[in-house]
Structure formats: C-alpha cells, structure tokens
Amino acid sequence: MSAPAGSPHPAASARIPPKFAGAAASGAAAPSGPGPAPHHQNGPAHSQMQVPSGYGLHHPNYIGPSGHFPQGPGKMTSLPLESQRGDYYSGLYTVPTQNVVTPCTANQSGAQQMYGRGPPAPHVVGSTPGSFQGAASSASHLYTSASQPYSSFVNHYNSPAMYSVNSSVASQGFPSTCGHYAMSTISNAVYPSVSYPSLPAGDPYGQMFTSQNAPTVRPVKDNSFPGQNTVVSYPSPLPPPPSQQQQQQQQQQQQQQQQQQSLSGYNTLSWSAPGLPSTPDSLIRNHTGSLAPTNNNPTNTVADSLSCAVMQNVQPRKSSPVVSTVLSGASSTRMPSAAKHPTEPVAPVTQPSELIQQKGMQYGEYVNNQASSAPTPLSSTSDDEEEEEEDEEAGVDSSSTTSSASPMPNSYDALEGGSYPDVHSSSASSPAPDPAPEPDPAPAPAPAPAPAAPQPSKMAKPFGYGYPILQPGYQNAAAPLNSGVHPSSQGYSGFQQYPQQYPGVNQLSSGLGGLSLQSSPQPESLRPINLTQERNVLPMTPVWPPVPNLNLELKKLNCSPDSFRCTLTNIPQTQALLNKAKLPLGLLLHPFRDLTQLPVITSNTIVRCRSCRTYINPFVSFIDQRRWKCNLCYRVNDVPEEFMYNPLTRSYGEPHKRPEVQNSTVEFIASSDYMLRPPQPAVYLFVLDVSHNAVEAGYLTILCQSLLENLDKLPGDSRTRIGFMTFDSTIHFYNLQEGLSQPQMLIVSDIDDVFLPTPDSLLVNLYESKELIKDLLNALPNMFTNTRETHSALGPALQAAFKLMSPTGGRVSVFQTQLPSLGAGLLQSREDPNQRSSTKVVQHLGPATDFYKKLALDCSGQQTAVDLFLLSSQYSDLASLACMSKYSAGCIYYYPSFHHTHNPSQAEKLQKDLKRYLTRKIGFEAVMRIRCTKGLSMHTFHGNFFVRSTDLLSLANINPDAGFAVQLSIEESLTDTSLVCFQTALLYTSSKGERRIRVHTLCLPVVSSLADVYAGVDVQAAICLLANMAVDRSVSSSLSDARDALVNAVVDSLSAYGSTVSNLQHSALIAPGSLKLFPLYVLALLKQKAFRTGTSTRLDDRVYAMCQIKSQPLVHLMKMIHPNLYRIDRLTDEGAIHVNDRVVPQPPLQKLSAEKLTREGAFLMDCGSVFYIWIGKGCDNNFIEDVLGYPNFASIPQKMTHLPELDTLSSERTRSFITWLKDGRPLSAVLHVVKDESPAKTEFFQHLIEDRTEAAFSYYEFLLHVQQQICK
Amino acid sequence: MEAVVFVFSLLDCCALIFLSVYFIITLSDLECDYINARSCCSKLNKWVIPELIGHTVVTVLMLVSLHWFIFLLNLPVATWNIYRFIMVPSGNMGVFDPTEIHNRGQLKSHMKEAMIKLGFHLLCFFMYLYSMILALIND
C-alpha cells in the first residue's frame, strides 16, 4: 500500500488524506466488541466481568498469551525462586518476583489466580454448556495423550478457550469482557516493576468480593467445602459434573450450571482475598480445568525460568508416573497433569481423581477439575514444586514413561487445531447452538459423525479424518466464524437477532441474578451508535482489545494482544474489501516486552518450514505424525526425528504436544547456526557532554549516582565491558585499564580526524576494573565544574564512539545538552520561536543533515545502538539528533529544560528513567523478521530500527520498551484460506551471551463481508498505526497533510460504514460499536503535541512526541494519546483490586472534559509520562489534609511533585492507586499537583481533549465537522 | 556535424542504457535480499549524478542542434531527473535512502522508474541510430 505519500513529492499530496486511510484501510469483522460491553455494564456488570476476567483475563484475550500469563500467575505462587534471580532474565519474570515477596503471599496469589482461571471455565460452561463440554472434552483429549507438562499449558488454554468461546458466541459482554480484563491485567503484568500479575487476578476478584462474596461463598461451601483438598473433595466434585451434563442438554439447567460456575468463579474471587486453603479446593472443583492449569503453570513457569523445556518435562514426569495409568484410561489430560504435580505428595488422592475421570468421560472436565483441585493445595507449597522441578530436570533425559496412553488420533486433531476448533467454533461462534447441541455441530462439519458421545476423544476423531485435507480446521473455522458473527451478512439485521441467539447468556445473567451479568446480547462491535447523540462514548473501564473471532482451540493458543495486535482482528479477504472499509491494516508489535512467563526451549533442531523458514507454531497442521504443513506458505515439511520426542511428557510420537506447538510465544535457545560470530559480550559506552551548559544543568551527578547504584545490576555476564567518554570542544577518553592506580584521562583535540589514543584500554571489563570505574564515577561530576568551554563536538565524539564500539557492538548512551556546534554533524538552530503556535506550516520536522543517519547506519552495521538522552533547555534540533537512535535501534529520552535544582521533577524523572534504563533487559545484535501468510505483504515499518531487507529489521539492541508497527497490504486474494497468521521472530544475544530466538505467532480469521471487517476493528491499534503513518506524513510531506489525513481517516471509514453496512438514517453520524471511539481518539491525536497546531509547541517537544509515537508500544502510546482521568477525592474500596497485599482502588474513568471537573473534587490525570492531580477550589479540606498534608486549599504550594506518606486511609488509597498506575512504565511518570488557580493548570487543561480550545474543535464540534465532510 | 552529434548521443544513450540496466539489477538484488539496503543505496546514489548529467547533456545538445522533436521527447525525463535530485530532503542520503527504500513501496516505484527509463533510452537509442545513419548518408 502506497498509502502515505508514495513519494516525497509535495505535488502528490492533493488527495493524500484519503489515500492514507484507504491505503491502510481494510476491514475485519470481529464479533466481539469487548470495549463496549464493559461500558454498559455497571456495578453488577463489573462484578461479572471481573469474575471471568480473573480467569479470562489471560486466556480469553489471547490464547497464546494466556499460556504465558496463566503461567505467570502460577509462577507467582511457586516462583519466588525465579523472581529472585533478578538477572537478565529476571526482566522476564520480574512480575513474579514482586508477587512472590513472601511465600504466603505467593501462595495466595497463586490460589487466586488458579481460582480465577478455574472459574472462567465454569462460566463458559454455563453460558454455552454444549460448547463448553465439547471444548473441554476436546481439550482433554488433546491433553490426554499425557503430555502432562504441556497439558498444564493446555489446561490454561482450555479454560481460556472456554471463555473465548463464550465471548464470541454470546454477548461479548460477559466473556469478552473477561478476556479484556485479563488482557489489561496482563499488560500491566508485562512490566516487571509492578506486581501486576497478581493484580489482574485481584481486580476481578476484588470487585467480586465487595458485592458478591456472600452468595458465592455459599455455593462453594455446598459443593466443595466438604472435601477440601484431598480425596474427600473428589467425591463431591463428581456429582456436580453429571448434573451439569444434564443441564447442558437442557438450557434451563444451564442457568443452574451457570450459577454454580459463577459461584465457583466468585468463590475464587473470595479466595484470593481470604487465601483460605479450604476454599481453594472448592473453587478448584468448580473450575477444575482452570485450576489444574494454574498448578501446572507454576511449575511450568519455573521451568521456563530455567529456560528449558526439560524442566517442564520434569514436572510432568513425576506426576506422570503416578498418573500414567489413569491417563490412559482417563479422557482428560488436564486432570492428570494438574493432579500429577500435586500427586507426588498425595499419590492416593490423584488416583481417585483419575478413576473418577475415567468413569465420567463426559464429565471429564469436572473430574479433571477436581483432580486439579486436589493438587492445587499441594502445588501452593512452593517447596514441593521446586523439588519436583529439580527432579524433573535431572531426569529429563530419561526415557519418556507415562503418557503412552493417549490416543494418537486425538492428539493429531489437537495439533491441527484448526479442525478441532471448527467444531467448537461453530458452536461457539453461533450463539444459537446451545451447549447440548455442540457435540452435534462438531460432527456435522466433520465427516466423521462423532457420536455425541461424551468422550472428547471421539469428538476429536472426526477431525482426525479431516487430516488429509489441507486445512480442514481452517476451512471449517471460517464458515462458523462468519455465521457466528452475524447471522446475516449485514451487521445490523444480524445484530438485532443476537439477543435471541444468546439465550444461554441471558439465562446466565438471570441465574446469576444479583451477580449481574448484564447480558449484552448484541455484538457490541457492530451495534450502530449515533455518535452525535451518544453522550458518553468513553467507557467507565479501560478499553480492551477485541478478541479475534476464532474457535476455542485457536483462541487459547493465540498470541497475547500485549505483544501482538492487528488493527483488524478480522482480515478482509481481498484488497478491494480492505479498500472499501477504509481502515488501516497493520500490526502493532511489542516483541521484547517483559513477560512473566515464557516457555524457553532448548533443542538441537529448531523446526522450521523449509521454504519460508517459518518457525513451527501452534497454528500449523500435522498431516500425519511425520509431516506438518506450514501455515504461512502451505508447504508440507517433515517432522524431524528429534521433534517426535516430547521432553515434557517424555513421550514419543506426539509432535503436537511439544511446547513449540502449544504456545504462540516461545523462546528458543539458538544453536551456532544462528550466529555469524560468537555471541558478543554486553558492552556499554557512555558518551557525556561536559560543556559549560551540561555542567550547569548538573545531570552528571545524577547519572554517576545512578550508575554507581546500578553498576552491579547492569545486565551482562563476566565479560561485560564498560567505557566512558566525555566531550566539549575536545574529546576525553578514560583509560580504566586494570592495574592503574587511578583513571587516566586522555584528551584528543583533533576533532576533524578523531582517533583512539589507546584502543585496548578504553573499554574495560566491568568486574576487573570496578574500583577504577567507581573512582571515575565519583570524580566525574566535579571534574568539569569550572569549565568555560561552551562548544560541543558531538559529531566527532560519536565517530570516536563508533570506532571504539565497532569491534564488538553494544550500546552507546549519549548525553547531550545543547546543539552540536563543532566538527562533523554540527547543527544550526532552525526553530523560529514565533512559529511555535503557527497554524500553517511547521517546518524542520526532518533532519537537517544526513550525518547522524549515516552514523546510525554505520553503527547498526557494527551492532551498535546509540541511545540519546537530550537534556536541554534550548532548541537542540532533536529532529536531526534523533536520527542517531532511530536507525540504530536505540531509544530517545528528552528532558526539556532540565536542571538539577531548578527543575527537580525532571531531575527525579531522569533518575528513575536511568534506573530502568540501566537495569532493564537488553538484547544485542538482534534481527527481527516478520512473516505473514502468503497473500499478505508488509510494506512499511515503524519504529527504531534499520530495515535491512524487505522483511528483516536490523536491531543493534532490543529493549523491552520498544514497540513496532507494520503496515500490511493484501496482494493476493485470501479466499482459499480462512485463517491468516503472522509470525515475528526476534533473534538476539542475551546479556548472558546466549543466542535466543523469541517467536510470537498471531492467528486471525479471514472474512468476506464488510460488516465482519467492521466488527473486528481494534480501534486502539488502528489509532496507533494511524499515528505512526501521520508522523511519516508530517515528515515527508507536511503537518497539515498529516492532520488532514487523520481527519479523512475518520471521515472515510465512517462514511464507508454508513454507505455500505448501515442502512440507518444517513443523516446521522453512525459508527459501529467497534469504531465508536475512533473519532474521539483521532481528535485526541490532533490535539497531541506531535500534531497540534495553533497551540504553542516547541519544535523539539513536537519532534519528541513524534519519536515516541514511533517507538512506544501500544499500551503506552494510548495513554499519551488519550490520557485517563479519575476522580480521586472519593476513592473507595469498592471494586478495588489487591496487589501485593495492597488494596488498589479502581475509580471509574472520566471523560476528558471540564464538565467532569467539579470544584469540590480532586482529579488525577494519567498521561503516561506525567501525572496531574488537579485540586478544585472547593475541594474537601479533609482530603487536602489527609492526602496532601496541608490544612486547606490556600496553603497548597504551587509546585508540588510528591504526595506525602500520610497515615490516613485516603492517603493510602491515593498513593497505592498512583503507584499502581506508575508501575510497569518504561518512562517513569512525574507527578504534578495542580491547583485550580495556578498557572500550571493550563497544562492540565490542554489534555482535556473533549473541550474546545481556541485552536481546536471540541469533541462535539469535531463530530459535526466529520458529519459535514461525510455529507459532502 | 550532424553525424557527430548523433554519434555522441548514441554513445551517451548506450551508457544510459547500461546504467538503467545496472539500476534494475541492483534494485532486484535488493528485492531478492542478495544485498542489503545500505550497500544498494550507496551503489545507486553514486550513479544518480552521472545519469543526470549524461541525460541533460544529450537534451541540451538536441536543443542546441535544433532537433526539436528529440529535445521535447527528452525534456520530461530530464526534468524529472533534476526534480528528483533537487527534492531530496536534507536529511536523506541521496535519491535512494536506505532507511526509506523499503517503506511505502519505494522500492517498487524505483524499480518501475528504472524500467521506464530503460524503455525510453532504448527508444532513443534507435532514434539516434536512425538519425545518425541518415546524417551519415546525407553527408
């Protein structure tokens, strides 16, 4: 797609905007409109949401991620060990650590999570019993094969899958929301700093607690209480399952089930809070499936941390011996796995469970659950698990023992995934098919009549028949999806029908009663919304990404939206359809984010497609045991001998159970085939500006202090090297060679031809020369205090740095405080201050010279990344300087008007940013390749990197805070496939010198109708992609072009929707539910620093905002674009979540309008990197005193950047809320307390993007403007 | 005299044809991943100015020698070359910028451009050849 200006020629710009939209445009219909559903639901709804969310959180959204995430929670319980690692890898697992804090807490959290997961499954059952069973059964089959280690994963997935099904099928509201929640939590979890993982679970639960605890508890007691953990519990669980089955058949009974399930879900919630042992058991029973996974997860996670598949295997092993017999007999694999872990300690218990399982094949799920429940308590004890792990590791090599029992056919089915899902998907997608029918539908698609037999295995077989066909699964999946989405092709008509179709949901809601489901019968994503009449478009809760409308299996396996998102979760079949939809098609990636849980696979052969080099992933199909078909190029490949053996289960002949095929996000330890040279050590070079300007600003003290504090935490191994350079008009090197008594400063004044005075001793081993380094860092801040040198020879310094780094590669951190004024790369001031608020032309957004770009490319070629810290009070031409980071895959930090004493908030921000910067994970000499299914092609990449060849991004460094975007076009019609996949493979050298490959795989459905395309729009992803495109347009063409393009994106997409899909009044401004936030977000973008006009904006600020848009991952970018506003003077514990023993209140989101501000209130605005607390004049003095520590409004100082730690309830709530929001951000946020009268309030008010400003529309005016444009 | 003009034009045109072929080959190498963007662009940027000069010289020569038709035929292409060269943003490394060549289908448009130029130069080649022979005969 040449959408953005195909060429830099201004002439071409005339119709640019439309192209812009059109180019990227494509429609995908996603049935689930999670966002809206949550909104509608109020208090009660929340509770429901939460319940599922607890579980759903992880699973529903992304199957793939779910695996990870679930594990994450699991880890929390068991992982303390890992968390402690704190190493390079710790980054991945950071989250767990916090959670882990104390074993007790860990257990609780784990329990919560486990419960959470468990509950979802039950929910699913309730909503669509038929589907539920089917899914469960299938899942169980898959797992039965006894790949226990994986089974755990599977379990997770299963539970999530269940959810997803519900969501897609029924009103998204319920399941989808859950899924969304899960997502949110997950995203939070992503960042190590916060103990998010626990939080997510907590959120849902927390809410649950408040209102629903009482009811939930009761049911729990009834069912589960009798038998807490052990044998006793099993019997109790058994009875329920049968009842459930019956119920499934009868919808009426469904309600009951739902209630039970819901109860269970709630129970789980309650559990988390109390952390009672007995309760967990009950919960477990209810959720069996889910619980089991959780147990497994912890173990798995541990294993992951260890980084070996082996570890996973280990766990299974132990369990397996006990269970093995059971497995063969029992249909449900999950159970075994779950049971197994616990089993060791309590062998007898597990066996009974197994027996039970065998008896009730249909009930397998429940049984499984029970079994799992039994284990859970055991698992909670971290010690046991750890031991198991160790044992397993030791025994990994030993031959596989147990799982022979699993029937091959089933496993294959599972492998194909696609085929399986079909059945499920049909049931799931179509609301109409109730649980009972599900079994039937499954057989229908599949040739083999799977007897509705309760056994899942049978179900699987039909699919198995399908194998010969190329992509049976996929084919099947597609059709169901469509039907599910909208009965009729046109969204509207279909939409109305929904309520009827989802009886299950309604019943659920009724059954839940006070709990609350507001059944949202309609697919929210397609509900037509008259934007001009809808006062409250913004939901009260955060917006979650839509869940792709896939079948259960695939949903479970799919990649987390935090890592991988597509603007259209339903991919249009043809470019023509995409053009019709006028929506951008692209991917948003966050490939290296900190994960709490990540399967790491060590294997001699990494299985890849022989023609397209795709890594084997969960969406490939196994044609038979020896061959698999690539899901990107459709080539049939052989399964290598080694792959036949599953280290987790120690079984042979089950390639589909391998972790590579069970997780959409995996990490491989690469062999030497993946190295061009021996893995490089971690090398860090600091290039510091020490001109007068820099000394005056005083950043050196902060930097040296941070470095001293974090010297031991720098990621790296024993080979880590570090070096320092300073520069003003000359360049100073520091010889830190071991053996010197003190650092030796070497000055090179020939800046026209820079040379290295002593090439060997400038970069020194961190550990060997630590004392010298510390001496230098202590001395550095005072060395230049009297300097009179005002010039800055940045260019030559960078050249020298390049020379220094080129033998190894590594990271160069450049600190610059002014415009470079000497030598190569000198720059002139280009900003005209009078033009800052110009509404016409904003010039100089592009670089002034190609020096920095060339340098960056040189650096990139030598695997060196340049990170720029610009601490400047004047114009420094960031547009030019940023090039050094942009193309070398570095990152850019900008601290306008930095001064260590005059601007303490910036100083503090620098300090915090440095801490994160120095200690976060880092990958060296990385390349990233993005592959997609044949027919799709990528044409434009956004982010900091160098595109070395068509789909290969060269990343000298990769850091966990880097986000990327890719624009896609559809080159060939996708009519012969119903699923498309995207795979990102990031090959990097870890700071420990290991070559690793992190692979994410995302699977999305293909749709043929425009309505489906609209139903699947991920509005946040679309906005972020548009923002990236608009940055490109601003630079290559002009800012006004970019702004027009943004407006046209809204106009075109809404008018296309109005003229093609919606048949309603053409005079009104109608948007589908999935796009209802689109105009708001675009308006927010237009008022963003990067794109605003008419408001005084410094050029560097603008350019920095653009750099951020290009390089921030979606979650952070969205906060920059559309801040969150909360009212904080009346925080309550209602709906609060629990994180690390802290209660975090969850106030509702307010819309960004002054109408929401009251003088009596206090409001918190979260803008990503800045927090504002606005205090109204009439704010309650109690609040001011309790939270701010001042007696009344008048005594609050003008500049306040900290909240005092007061020992009052409201202070505690406020602080815990803010801390929670701050956690896990790449950029630490600065807090400003803004009084209503203070001059600083304009900064606060400029973020109220729904209000009118002198230079920009209000939201309503913008809507009218859009409407006018459409009517033209 | 006339013959000399066309002999020169013919030689110049041959060079331009070779240059076009070289552009196409290099670009398709990049497309096929045989070379990386950096080396591709530095190779091509080297020849942008020679190409521009070579073509401009012929165009001017035609104007001077009053071959209006051939001059007008060459004018748009020469203008395009100059325009493209002038419009390179200050931060770019030349007409071919390695950081952008993979974006927004630039590679394809460069390829298309090189193909069109090749066709154009071939056409010119035969025209010059014909004109040269005619001129030689007339002499």
mmCIF file with all atom_site columns, C-alpha atoms in Angstrom, chain B residues 51-137:
data_model
loop_
_atom_site.group_PDB
_atom_site.id
_atom_site.type_symbol
_atom_site.label_atom_id
_atom_site.label_alt_id
_atom_site.label_comp_id
_atom_site.label_asym_id
_atom_site.label_entity_id
_atom_site.label_seq_id
_atom_site.pdbx_PDB_ins_code
_atom_site.Cartn_x
_atom_site.Cartn_y
_atom_site.Cartn_z
_atom_site.occupancy
_atom_site.B_iso_or_equiv
_atom_site.pdbx_formal_charge
_atom_site.auth_seq_id
_atom_site.auth_comp_id
_atom_site.auth_asym_id
_atom_site.auth_atom_id
_atom_site.pdbx_PDB_model_num
ATOM 1  C CA . GLU B 1 51  ? 22.948 9.707  -15.114 1.00 0.00 ? 51  GLU B CA 1
ATOM 2  C CA . LEU B 1 52  ? 21.516 13.124 -14.615 1.00 0.00 ? 52  LEU B CA 1
ATOM 3  C CA . ILE B 1 53  ? 24.451 14.791 -16.352 1.00 0.00 ? 53  ILE B CA 1
ATOM 4  C CA . GLY B 1 54  ? 24.510 12.309 -19.165 1.00 0.00 ? 54  GLY B CA 1
ATOM 5  C CA . HIS B 1 55  ? 20.899 12.796 -19.923 1.00 0.00 ? 55  HIS B CA 1
ATOM 6  C CA . THR B 1 56  ? 20.935 16.529 -19.503 1.00 0.00 ? 56  THR B CA 1
ATOM 7  C CA . VAL B 1 57  ? 23.845 16.840 -21.872 1.00 0.00 ? 57  VAL B CA 1
ATOM 8  C CA . VAL B 1 58  ? 22.031 14.973 -24.606 1.00 0.00 ? 58  VAL B CA 1
ATOM 9  C CA . THR B 1 59  ? 18.941 17.046 -24.053 1.00 0.00 ? 59  THR B CA 1
ATOM 10 C CA . VAL B 1 60  ? 20.869 20.274 -24.267 1.00 0.00 ? 60  VAL B CA 1
ATOM 11 C CA . LEU B 1 61  ? 22.726 19.018 -27.281 1.00 0.00 ? 61  LEU B CA 1
ATOM 12 C CA . MET B 1 62  ? 19.481 18.367 -29.038 1.00 0.00 ? 62  MET B CA 1
ATOM 13 C CA . LEU B 1 63  ? 18.287 21.819 -28.174 1.00 0.00 ? 63  LEU B CA 1
ATOM 14 C CA . VAL B 1 64  ? 21.493 23.371 -29.443 1.00 0.00 ? 64  VAL B CA 1
ATOM 15 C CA . SER B 1 65  ? 21.449 21.378 -32.613 1.00 0.00 ? 65  SER B CA 1
ATOM 16 C CA . LEU B 1 66  ? 17.803 22.310 -33.063 1.00 0.00 ? 66  LEU B CA 1
ATOM 17 C CA . HIS B 1 67  ? 16.334 18.862 -33.082 1.00 0.00 ? 67  HIS B CA 1
ATOM 18 C CA . TRP B 1 68  ? 13.108 19.988 -31.543 1.00 0.00 ? 68  TRP B CA 1
ATOM 19 C CA . PHE B 1 69  ? 11.277 16.744 -31.560 1.00 0.00 ? 69  PHE B CA 1
ATOM 20 C CA . ILE B 1 70  ? 14.008 14.815 -29.854 1.00 0.00 ? 70  ILE B CA 1
ATOM 21 C CA . PHE B 1 71  ? 14.556 17.623 -27.437 1.00 0.00 ? 71  PHE B CA 1
ATOM 22 C CA . LEU B 1 72  ? 10.924 17.700 -26.418 1.00 0.00 ? 72  LEU B CA 1
ATOM 23 C CA . LEU B 1 73  ? 10.955 13.962 -26.087 1.00 0.00 ? 73  LEU B CA 1
ATOM 24 C CA . ASN B 1 74  ? 13.873 14.133 -23.722 1.00 0.00 ? 74  ASN B CA 1
ATOM 25 C CA . LEU B 1 75  ? 12.745 17.149 -21.788 1.00 0.00 ? 75  LEU B CA 1
ATOM 26 C CA . PRO B 1 76  ? 10.249 15.490 -19.435 1.00 0.00 ? 76  PRO B CA 1
ATOM 27 C CA . VAL B 1 77  ? 12.663 12.771 -18.441 1.00 0.00 ? 77  VAL B CA 1
ATOM 28 C CA . ALA B 1 78  ? 15.470 15.234 -17.886 1.00 0.00 ? 78  ALA B CA 1
ATOM 29 C CA . THR B 1 79  ? 13.181 17.442 -15.861 1.00 0.00 ? 79  THR B CA 1
ATOM 30 C CA . TRP B 1 80  ? 12.115 14.514 -13.759 1.00 0.00 ? 80  TRP B CA 1
ATOM 31 C CA . ASN B 1 81  ? 15.706 13.601 -13.076 1.00 0.00 ? 81  ASN B CA 1
ATOM 32 C CA . ILE B 1 82  ? 16.582 17.072 -11.958 1.00 0.00 ? 82  ILE B CA 1
ATOM 33 C CA . TYR B 1 83  ? 13.452 17.487 -9.938  1.00 0.00 ? 83  TYR B CA 1
ATOM 34 C CA . ARG B 1 84  ? 14.032 14.245 -8.160  1.00 0.00 ? 84  ARG B CA 1
ATOM 35 C CA . PHE B 1 85  ? 17.564 15.184 -7.360  1.00 0.00 ? 85  PHE B CA 1
ATOM 36 C CA . ILE B 1 86  ? 16.656 18.595 -6.053  1.00 0.00 ? 86  ILE B CA 1
ATOM 37 C CA . MET B 1 87  ? 13.791 17.399 -3.956  1.00 0.00 ? 87  MET B CA 1
ATOM 38 C CA . VAL B 1 88  ? 15.804 15.029 -1.827  1.00 0.00 ? 88  VAL B CA 1
ATOM 39 C CA . PRO B 1 89  ? 15.244 16.093 1.785   1.00 0.00 ? 89  PRO B CA 1
ATOM 40 C CA . SER B 1 90  ? 18.316 17.433 3.513   1.00 0.00 ? 90  SER B CA 1
ATOM 41 C CA . GLY B 1 91  ? 18.398 14.537 5.902   1.00 0.00 ? 91  GLY B CA 1
ATOM 42 C CA . ASN B 1 92  ? 18.375 11.864 3.251   1.00 0.00 ? 92  ASN B CA 1
ATOM 43 C CA . MET B 1 93  ? 21.426 10.202 1.921   1.00 0.00 ? 93  MET B CA 1
ATOM 44 C CA . GLY B 1 94  ? 20.509 10.723 -1.673  1.00 0.00 ? 94  GLY B CA 1
ATOM 45 C CA . VAL B 1 95  ? 17.777 9.838  -4.074  1.00 0.00 ? 95  VAL B CA 1
ATOM 46 C CA . PHE B 1 96  ? 17.957 6.332  -2.746  1.00 0.00 ? 96  PHE B CA 1
ATOM 47 C CA . ASP B 1 97  ? 17.795 6.376  1.016   1.00 0.00 ? 97  ASP B CA 1
ATOM 48 C CA . PRO B 1 98  ? 18.469 3.063  2.708   1.00 0.00 ? 98  PRO B CA 1
ATOM 49 C CA . THR B 1 99  ? 16.194 3.859  5.601   1.00 0.00 ? 99  THR B CA 1
ATOM 50 C CA . GLU B 1 100 ? 13.222 4.539  3.424   1.00 0.00 ? 100 GLU B CA 1
ATOM 51 C CA . ILE B 1 101 ? 13.669 2.380  0.418   1.00 0.00 ? 101 ILE B CA 1
ATOM 52 C CA . HIS B 1 102 ? 11.674 -0.428 1.954   1.00 0.00 ? 102 HIS B CA 1
ATOM 53 C CA . ASN B 1 103 ? 8.897  1.839  3.063   1.00 0.00 ? 103 ASN B CA 1
ATOM 54 C CA . ARG B 1 104 ? 5.725  2.668  1.271   1.00 0.00 ? 104 ARG B CA 1
ATOM 55 C CA . GLY B 1 105 ? 6.623  0.679  -1.770  1.00 0.00 ? 105 GLY B CA 1
ATOM 56 C CA . GLN B 1 106 ? 9.517  2.938  -2.661  1.00 0.00 ? 106 GLN B CA 1
ATOM 57 C CA . LEU B 1 107 ? 11.471 0.021  -3.923  1.00 0.00 ? 107 LEU B CA 1
ATOM 58 C CA . LYS B 1 108 ? 8.748  -0.826 -6.361  1.00 0.00 ? 108 LYS B CA 1
ATOM 59 C CA . SER B 1 109 ? 8.440  2.704  -7.607  1.00 0.00 ? 109 SER B CA 1
ATOM 60 C CA . HIS B 1 110 ? 12.190 2.948  -8.079  1.00 0.00 ? 110 HIS B CA 1
ATOM 61 C CA . MET B 1 111 ? 12.072 -0.266 -9.997  1.00 0.00 ? 111 MET B CA 1
ATOM 62 C CA . LYS B 1 112 ? 9.257  0.955  -12.145 1.00 0.00 ? 112 LYS B CA 1
ATOM 63 C CA . GLU B 1 113 ? 11.100 4.147  -12.828 1.00 0.00 ? 113 GLU B CA 1
ATOM 64 C CA . ALA B 1 114 ? 14.237 2.314  -13.871 1.00 0.00 ? 114 ALA B CA 1
ATOM 65 C CA . MET B 1 115 ? 12.213 0.123  -16.214 1.00 0.00 ? 115 MET B CA 1
ATOM 66 C CA . ILE B 1 116 ? 10.540 3.078  -17.833 1.00 0.00 ? 116 ILE B CA 1
ATOM 67 C CA . LYS B 1 117 ? 13.860 4.779  -18.294 1.00 0.00 ? 117 LYS B CA 1
ATOM 68 C CA . LEU B 1 118 ? 15.304 1.695  -19.857 1.00 0.00 ? 118 LEU B CA 1
ATOM 69 C CA . GLY B 1 119 ? 12.470 1.588  -22.355 1.00 0.00 ? 119 GLY B CA 1
ATOM 70 C CA . PHE B 1 120 ? 12.843 5.267  -23.046 1.00 0.00 ? 120 PHE B CA 1
ATOM 71 C CA . HIS B 1 121 ? 16.568 5.004  -23.620 1.00 0.00 ? 121 HIS B CA 1
ATOM 72 C CA . LEU B 1 122 ? 16.110 2.063  -25.926 1.00 0.00 ? 122 LEU B CA 1
ATOM 73 C CA . LEU B 1 123 ? 13.656 4.068  -27.916 1.00 0.00 ? 123 LEU B CA 1
ATOM 74 C CA . CYS B 1 124 ? 16.083 6.958  -28.024 1.00 0.00 ? 124 CYS B CA 1
ATOM 75 C CA . PHE B 1 125 ? 18.855 4.608  -28.985 1.00 0.00 ? 125 PHE B CA 1
ATOM 76 C CA . PHE B 1 126 ? 17.126 3.581  -32.139 1.00 0.00 ? 126 PHE B CA 1
ATOM 77 C CA . MET B 1 127 ? 16.136 7.099  -32.919 1.00 0.00 ? 127 MET B CA 1
ATOM 78 C CA . TYR B 1 128 ? 19.699 8.259  -32.606 1.00 0.00 ? 128 TYR B CA 1
ATOM 79 C CA . LEU B 1 129 ? 20.882 5.313  -34.618 1.00 0.00 ? 129 LEU B CA 1
ATOM 80 C CA . TYR B 1 130 ? 18.415 6.093  -37.350 1.00 0.00 ? 130 TYR B CA 1
ATOM 81 C CA . SER B 1 131 ? 19.242 9.769  -37.257 1.00 0.00 ? 131 SER B CA 1
ATOM 82 C CA . MET B 1 132 ? 22.918 9.051  -37.277 1.00 0.00 ? 132 MET B CA 1
ATOM 83 C CA . ILE B 1 133 ? 22.686 6.803  -40.284 1.00 0.00 ? 133 ILE B CA 1
ATOM 84 C CA . LEU B 1 134 ? 20.542 9.355  -42.004 1.00 0.00 ? 134 LEU B CA 1
ATOM 85 C CA . ALA B 1 135 ? 23.048 12.058 -41.217 1.00 0.00 ? 135 ALA B CA 1
ATOM 86 C CA . LEU B 1 136 ? 25.947 9.942  -42.414 1.00 0.00 ? 136 LEU B CA 1
ATOM 87 C CA . ILE B 1 137 ? 24.160 9.176  -45.628 1.00 0.00 ? 137 ILE B CA 1
#
